[in-house]
Structures are given as C-alpha cells and as structure tokens.
Coordinates of C-alpha atoms in Angstrom, one line a residue:
X1 CA 0.2 0.1 -0.1
X2 CA 1.3 3.5 -0.8
X3 CA 1.5 5.3 2.1
X4 CA 3.3 9.0 3.0
X5 CA 2.4 11.6 5.9
X6 CA 3.7 15.1 6.5
X7 CA 2.9 14.0 10.3
X8 CA 6.0 12.4 12.5
X9 CA 5.2 8.5 13.2
X10 CA 5.2 7.4 16.8
X11 CA 4.0 4.1 17.3
X12 CA 1.7 1.3 15.6
X13 CA -0.4 -1.5 16.4
X14 CA -2.4 -4.5 14.7
X15 CA -5.6 -5.0 15.8
X16 CA -7.0 -8.5 16.5
X17 CA -9.0 -8.8 12.8
X18 CA -5.4 -7.4 10.9
X19 CA -6.2 -3.7 10.4
X20 CA -3.2 -1.8 11.2
X21 CA -3.2 1.4 13.2
X22 CA -0.7 4.4 13.2
X23 CA -0.1 7.3 15.8
X24 CA 1.4 10.1 14.1
X25 CA 1.7 13.6 15.6
X26 CA 3.6 17.1 14.5
X27 CA 6.1 17.2 17.4
X28 CA 9.1 15.3 16.6
X29 CA 10.8 15.3 20.3
X30 CA 8.8 13.8 23.0
X31 CA 9.6 13.8 26.5
X32 CA 7.8 11.0 28.3
X33 CA 8.8 12.3 31.9
X34 CA 7.9 15.8 31.6
X35 CA 4.9 16.8 34.1
X36 CA 2.7 17.9 33.6
X37 CA 2.0 16.7 30.3
X38 CA 1.2 19.4 27.6
X39 CA -2.1 18.8 25.7
X40 CA -1.9 18.2 22.6
X41 CA -3.4 16.7 18.9
X42 CA -2.6 13.5 17.9
X43 CA -3.9 11.8 14.6
X44 CA -4.6 7.7 14.1
X45 CA -4.8 6.6 11.1
X46 CA -6.7 3.4 10.3
X47 CA -5.3 1.3 7.3
X48 CA -7.7 -1.5 6.2
X49 CA -7.7 -3.6 2.9
X50 CA -6.5 -0.4 0.5
X51 CA -8.6 2.3 2.9
X52 CA -7.2 4.9 5.3
X53 CA -9.3 6.3 7.8
X54 CA -8.0 9.0 10.0
X55 CA -9.1 9.9 13.6
X56 CA -8.1 13.5 15.1
X57 CA -7.5 13.6 18.7
X58 CA -7.7 17.0 20.3
X59 CA -6.0 18.5 23.3
X60 CA -5.1 15.0 24.6
X61 CA -3.3 15.4 28.0
X62 CA -1.4 12.0 27.1
X63 CA 1.6 10.9 24.8
X64 CA -0.2 8.0 23.4
X65 CA 2.3 5.4 23.0
X66 CA -0.3 2.1 22.6
X67 CA -3.5 2.3 20.7
X68 CA -5.9 -0.6 19.8
X69 CA -10.1 -1.1 18.6
X70 CA -12.7 -2.2 20.6
X71 CA -15.8 -4.6 19.0
X72 CA -17.8 -1.1 18.8
X73 CA -15.5 0.9 16.7
X74 CA -14.3 2.9 19.8
X75 CA -10.6 3.6 20.1
X76 CA -8.0 3.0 23.1
X77 CA -5.4 5.2 23.8
X78 CA -2.7 4.6 26.5
X79 CA 0.5 6.3 27.9
X80 CA 3.0 4.0 28.8
X81 CA 4.5 6.0 31.8
X82 CA 2.0 6.8 34.5
X83 CA 2.9 9.4 37.3
X84 CA 2.0 8.5 40.9
X85 CA 2.5 11.0 43.2
X86 CA 0.7 10.9 46.7
X87 CA -2.9 10.5 46.4
X88 CA -2.7 11.5 42.3
X89 CA -2.4 9.0 39.7
X90 CA -2.7 9.9 36.2
X91 CA -5.7 8.1 34.1
X92 CA -3.4 7.1 31.1
X93 CA -5.7 5.5 29.0
X94 CA -8.7 7.0 27.1
X95 CA -11.4 5.9 25.0
X96 CA -13.0 7.6 22.1
X97 CA -15.7 7.1 19.7
X98 CA -14.9 7.3 16.1
X99 CA -15.6 11.2 16.0
X100 CA -12.6 12.0 18.4
X101 CA -15.0 12.8 21.4
X102 CA -13.8 11.5 25.0
X103 CA -15.3 8.9 26.2
X104 CA -14.1 8.0 29.4
X105 CA -10.4 7.7 31.2
X106 CA -9.3 4.9 33.5
X107 CA -5.6 4.1 34.8
X108 CA -3.5 0.9 33.7
X109 CA -0.1 1.5 35.5
X110 CA 3.1 2.7 34.8
X111 CA 6.0 0.9 32.9
X112 CA 3.6 -0.7 30.0
X113 CA 5.2 -2.3 27.4
X114 CA 2.4 -3.4 25.1
X115 CA -1.5 -3.4 25.1
X116 CA -3.8 -5.0 22.9
X117 CA -7.7 -6.0 22.9
X118 CA -9.0 -9.6 22.2
X119 CA -12.1 -9.7 20.3
X120 CA -14.6 -10.0 24.0
X121 CA -12.8 -6.5 24.5
X122 CA -10.6 -8.0 26.8
X123 CA -7.6 -5.2 27.3
X124 CA -4.1 -7.4 27.9
X125 CA -1.6 -5.2 29.2
X126 CA 2.1 -6.5 29.3
X127 CA 4.5 -4.1 31.7
X128 CA 8.6 -4.4 32.0
X129 CA 10.2 -3.8 35.0
X130 CA 10.1 -0.7 36.0
X131 CA 6.1 -1.4 35.9
X132 CA 6.5 -4.5 37.7
X133 CA 8.4 -3.4 40.4
X134 CA 7.8 0.2 41.1
X135 CA 9.0 3.4 40.0
X136 CA 7.6 6.8 39.0
X137 CA 5.9 7.1 42.5
X138 CA 4.6 3.5 42.6
X139 CA 5.3 1.9 45.4
X140 CA 2.7 -1.4 45.0
X141 CA 2.4 -1.0 41.1
X142 CA -0.3 -2.3 39.3
X143 CA 1.6 -3.9 36.9
X144 CA 3.0 -6.1 39.7
X145 CA 1.9 -9.3 37.9
X146 CA 3.7 -8.7 34.3
X147 CA 0.6 -9.5 32.6
X148 CA -2.7 -8.6 33.4
X149 CA -6.4 -8.6 31.7
X150 CA -8.5 -5.9 32.1
X151 CA -12.3 -5.1 31.0
X152 CA -12.9 -2.5 28.3
X153 CA -13.6 0.1 31.6
X154 CA -10.1 -0.8 33.1
X155 CA -11.2 -3.3 35.8
X156 CA -8.3 -6.4 36.5
X157 CA -10.1 -9.4 35.9
X158 CA -6.9 -11.8 35.5
X159 CA -3.1 -11.5 36.3
X160 CA 0.2 -13.7 35.3
X161 CA 1.3 -13.5 39.0
X162 CA 2.5 -17.1 39.5
X163 CA 5.0 -16.9 36.7
X164 CA 7.4 -14.8 38.4
X165 CA 7.8 -12.6 35.3
X166 CA 10.6 -9.4 35.8
X167 CA 10.0 -8.5 32.7
X168 CA 7.3 -9.0 29.6
X169 CA 9.2 -8.8 26.6
X170 CA 6.4 -9.5 24.3
X171 CA 2.9 -10.5 23.4
X172 CA 0.6 -11.6 20.7
X173 CA -3.0 -11.7 21.4
X174 CA -4.5 -13.8 18.5
X175 CA -8.1 -14.5 20.5
X176 CA -9.2 -14.8 24.0
X177 CA -8.8 -18.5 23.4
X178 CA -4.8 -18.0 21.6
X179 CA -3.0 -15.6 23.8
X180 CA 1.0 -15.9 23.9
X181 CA 3.5 -13.7 25.9
X182 CA 7.3 -14.0 26.1
X183 CA 8.8 -13.3 29.7
X184 CA 12.4 -12.5 31.3
X185 CA 13.8 -14.9 33.3
X186 CA 12.3 -18.1 32.4
X187 CA 12.6 -17.5 28.7
X188 CA 9.5 -18.9 27.8
X189 CA 6.8 -18.3 25.6
X190 CA 3.3 -19.5 27.3
X191 CA 0.2 -20.0 25.3
X192 CA -2.7 -19.6 26.9
X193 CA -6.5 -20.0 26.3
X194 CA -9.5 -18.7 28.4
X195 CA -6.6 -17.2 30.8
X196 CA -5.3 -20.9 31.7
X197 CA -2.3 -22.1 30.3
X198 CA -2.2 -24.8 27.1
X199 CA 1.4 -24.9 26.4
X200 CA 5.0 -23.5 26.8
X201 CA 8.0 -23.0 24.3
X202 CA 11.3 -22.9 25.7
X203 CA 13.3 -20.3 23.7
X204 CA 17.0 -20.4 22.6
X205 CA 19.5 -18.0 22.4
X206 CA 20.6 -14.7 23.9
X207 CA 18.1 -12.3 21.8
X208 CA 15.4 -10.2 23.1
X209 CA 11.9 -11.3 21.6
X210 CA 10.0 -8.1 21.4
X211 CA 7.3 -9.3 18.7
X212 CA 6.4 -12.4 17.4
X213 CA 4.0 -14.7 14.9
X214 CA 3.7 -18.4 14.7
X215 CA 3.9 -20.2 11.2
X216 CA 3.8 -23.7 10.7
X217 CA 7.4 -24.2 10.9
X218 CA 8.1 -22.0 13.9
X219 CA 8.1 -18.7 14.7
X220 CA 9.2 -15.6 13.4
X221 CA 10.4 -12.7 15.7
X222 CA 12.0 -9.0 15.6
X223 CA 14.8 -8.9 18.2
X224 CA 15.6 -5.2 17.6
X225 CA 14.7 -2.2 16.3
X226 CA 14.6 -4.0 12.4
X227 CA 16.0 -7.4 12.7
X228 CA 13.9 -10.4 12.5
X229 CA 15.3 -13.6 13.0
X230 CA 13.4 -17.4 12.0
X231 CA 13.0 -19.8 14.7
X232 CA 12.8 -23.5 14.2
X233 CA 10.3 -25.5 16.4
X234 CA 11.0 -28.9 17.6
X235 CA 8.4 -30.4 20.2
X236 CA 8.4 -27.5 22.5
X237 CA 11.4 -25.7 22.1
X238 CA 11.9 -22.7 19.9
X239 CA 15.6 -22.8 18.3
X240 CA 17.1 -19.6 16.0
X241 CA 17.5 -20.8 12.3
X242 CA 18.9 -17.4 10.6
X243 CA 17.9 -13.8 10.3
X244 CA 15.1 -12.9 8.0
X245 CA 15.1 -10.2 5.5
X246 CA 12.0 -8.6 4.4
X247 CA 12.1 -7.1 0.5
X248 CA 9.6 -5.5 -1.5
X249 CA 8.4 -6.6 -4.8
X250 CA 11.8 -5.6 -6.6
X251 CA 13.6 -7.5 -4.1
X252 CA 14.6 -4.2 -2.3
X253 CA 15.5 -4.5 1.3
X254 CA 12.0 -2.8 3.3
X255 CA 14.1 -1.1 6.2
X256 CA 11.6 0.4 8.7
X257 CA 9.0 -0.2 12.0
X258 CA 7.5 -3.7 11.8
X259 CA 4.3 -4.7 13.4
X260 CA 3.2 -8.3 14.3
X261 CA 0.1 -9.6 15.6
X262 CA -2.0 -12.8 15.2
X263 CA -0.3 -14.0 11.7
X264 CA 0.0 -10.5 10.3
X265 CA 3.2 -9.3 9.6
X266 CA 3.5 -5.4 8.5
X267 CA 6.5 -3.6 7.3
X268 CA 6.6 0.3 7.3
X269 CA 9.2 1.4 4.5
X270 CA 9.9 4.7 3.1
X271 CA 8.0 3.6 0.0
X272 CA 4.9 2.5 1.5
X273 CA 3.7 -0.2 4.0
X274 CA 3.6 -3.9 2.9
X275 CA 1.5 -6.7 4.5
X276 CA 2.6 -10.3 4.4
X277 CA -0.1 -12.6 6.5
X278 CA 1.7 -15.6 7.5
X279 CA 0.1 -19.1 6.8
X280 CA 0.2 -20.8 10.2

C-alpha cells in the first residue's frame, strides 16, 4: 500500500482482525517524563484493505504510546508511563468514539510495554521491569503481575502472578483462546486459552524477543529495531535458524518499523506499507 504522511510516526499496532493503526503527531521530540503533560493533538490512521481512515484527537493530556480498537469501533489510547504522586494518579488510558470525542478515562499503571484488545473487548497489558517492581512514584505498582487482563473499563480480571515475571518482553493476543506472552527470566513463550495455560515453549538463544508470530514451522520474531529471526520449532523448543530479511516486490530490502500480531506482519518502509499474512 502506498502511504506517506507529513506527520511524525510515533507507534503502530495491529488490531485483532488485522487492521493496522498508526499514531502520528506534529512533534518530533517527546519527553515521556515531563509533567504535567502538555495537551496536544494526535492523529490515528486506520489502514484496512487499501482504505485509510483518520481519527483526530484534540487537546489530549497524554503522550499515547499504545493504540487499539474495541469491537464497537471505539478507540483506546494508552500512555506507557504513568505518574503517581501521593494521592494523585494519572489516568493514562482514554477511550474515544470514532469522531474523536472522549468517552472515559482510567488508569492502567506505569511501565507498560504493550497493549492489545481481544475479540471479547478484554484489554491485555504487558509491563516491563519498572512497571512490575515500581518507579515513577509507584510503591505498589498495578503491573506487578507482569501481564494483566482488564475489562474495557479498566477493571482487573486476571493476572499472571504465578509466573514470576521480571519483564514481559513480548505478547501476541490472537484471541481470548490464543494468548501468547514471552517473559524474563524463564525465557518461555506461554500460550493461554481462556486465561489457562495450554502450552509453553522454551526459547533458545540470547536475543530479546519484542514481537513474534507463529508459522507452520516455528516462529518469526523481532529482536531489535529492524532485525527479524526465524525460529524452528521442535516439540516445545524454539531454536534460532537465521535472520530473515523483508523485501519489496522488486527485491529491495524494506527498512523501517515492523508490526506483528496474530498471523499478520506489516513493514513500514519509505516507499509505503507492506503486509504479509503468514500461514500458520
């Protein structure tokens, strides 16, 4: 898909049905710790089947780092850093209708690594170490379980406390019956179905996996900003097989942000956005 924008790209996310969302703004430098957060305008692009829709968010008191859609078409944005100062706690999650009007705001805690919504409108939130052990004013952080499921209004319904997560490096919420997460310090990818463990896979190698999708023979994983590695699967072990290079229709390497979820993979290159649907 041809795509260009005069705005600055901030982050992106694939929704449960394979739609790509992009967060954009006019600012090219962001300070995630400056308080109070200066109100700003944000643009959300919705790319689906060669169609691009836009939601404009005005005077938002957050720096959104995560975005996803609920089944009714309303939009969730989340700021990954969340200040707690005494009794004051930032509401770092905001839900908007497609016209950009605020519906509600609530708190999902500090140190958020990723946010994804499943088909039942459950919000899955993974946390890195500062969100698990506390920082930015949090002595008893909301993210202490490492991975938490919330209702669409921000009420906790499940937590992965039994796994002893130090850092939840990556997750892939395919559906409520197919939830994957990868965590330190055990280096397992765990599969949940209806919040119960179904499988776990030992990941070999020293790379930190930030995003991943399963394919028939194993796994494709992002290990740094642009590098992808293919892992082979044998029984319940995933072993690195080599680096994977994304190319366009002319065989030219695509260099830019990569997005993964479900069986979908997008790459955002300078000449456009490329989509690959991976057969499982």
